[in-house]
C-alpha positions as a printed Julia matrix, in Angstrom:
120×3 Matrix{Float64}:
 149.67  56.38  127.5
 149.13  54.52  124.19
 146.48  55.49  121.68
 145.08  53.29  118.97
 145.21  54.92  115.52
 141.85  56.29  114.43
 141.47  54.13  111.32
 142.19  50.97  113.32
 139.29  51.79  115.67
 136.73  52.08  112.86
 134.29  49.26  112.64
 134.81  48.14  109.02
 131.42  46.41  108.49
 129.6   49.48  109.79
 131.67  51.71  107.52
 130.82  49.57  104.47
 127.12  49.64  105.38
 127.23  53.43  105.59
 128.97  53.65  102.2
 126.32  51.38  100.66
 123.58  53.54  102.19
 125.13  56.71  100.76
 125.48  55.05   97.36
 121.79  54.07   97.37
 120.72  57.56   98.38
 122.86  59.16   95.67
 121.45  56.84   93.0
 117.86  57.63   94.02
 118.42  61.37   94.06
 118.21  62.62   90.53
 118.03  66.13   89.22
 115.35  68.42   90.59
 112.22  68.18   88.45
 109.27  70.44   87.69
 106.14  69.39   85.76
 103.38  71.64   84.43
 100.67  71.21   81.84
  97.84  73.04   80.15
  95.39  71.94   77.47
  98.03  72.31   74.7
 101.37  71.14   76.13
 103.41  69.6    78.93
 106.37  71.53   80.36
 109.08  69.57   82.12
 112.17  71.15   83.71
 115.22  69.34   85.08
 118.28  70.68   86.88
 121.29  69.2    85.07
 124.3   71.29   86.12
 127.56  70.57   84.33
 125.88  68.8    81.4
 126.2   70.19   77.87
 123.74  69.86   74.98
 125.97  67.27   73.32
 125.88  65.06   76.43
 122.07  64.76   76.52
 119.92  62.32   74.59
 116.15  62.83   74.48
 113.86  60.31   72.82
 110.08  60.5    72.45
 107.99  57.49   71.49
 104.21  58.03   71.5
 103.62  59.22   75.09
 106.96  58.11   76.62
 109.87  60.53   77.04
 113.33  59.12   77.73
 116.17  61.36   78.89
 119.71  60.16   79.48
 123.29  61.38   79.43
 125.97  59.9    77.23
 128.6   57.61   78.76
 131.36  60.24   79.02
 129.2   62.92   80.71
 130.48  64.2    84.08
 127.17  63.25   85.72
 125.01  60.3    84.79
 121.24  60.59   84.53
 118.63  58.31   83.05
 114.89  58.81   83.35
 111.75  57.7    81.57
 108.42  59.48   81.88
 105.05  58.23   80.65
 102.63  61.05   79.91
  98.84  60.68   79.64
  98.69  61.8    76.0
 100.79  61.24   72.86
 103.36  63.93   71.96
 103.55  65.87   68.7
 107.33  65.64   68.18
 107.35  68.06   65.23
 106.0   70.9    67.4
 107.89  70.05   70.6
 111.18  71.58   71.71
 114.03  71.18   74.21
 116.19  73.97   75.62
 119.23  73.83   77.91
 120.02  77.11   79.62
 122.09  77.76   82.77
 122.04  74.09   83.78
 118.26  73.73   83.4
 116.79  71.46   80.72
 113.29  72.58   79.71
 111.08  70.41   77.51
 108.01  71.88   75.83
 106.05  68.81   74.72
 103.01  69.66   72.61
 100.06  67.32   73.1
  98.97  65.49   69.99
  95.34  66.24   69.27
  93.31  63.06   68.79
  92.15  62.53   65.25
  88.82  60.98   64.54
  88.94  57.97   62.23
  85.15  57.82   62.01
  83.63  57.37   58.58
  80.07  57.82   57.49
  78.08  55.01   55.99
  75.13  55.63   53.78
  71.96  53.8    54.65
  70.39  51.92   51.75
């Protein structure tokens, strides 16, 4: 009795479709995220196992937070988050501990630019 080798029996187009599907799923699945807020700050947590402090870049511009890993990091991550209120970058902080990145983003309190005019 003759048997056909296993890899010769595989349907190549179906195998490539499955690999593409897995690739798409892996790209969509990022680190686990947690978001909390109170009247003073936003707290964001991300699971980033295997990433060191030097391999993370965090940028804040007004109310947009961008997080990404450098090119030589073992895992690649890139995310951008738009928050409802501007961030006070001087009072905010980032901490990486046991593979969890925690951002404490202090809300910028709106300043009134109103001026008084005297009535003549």
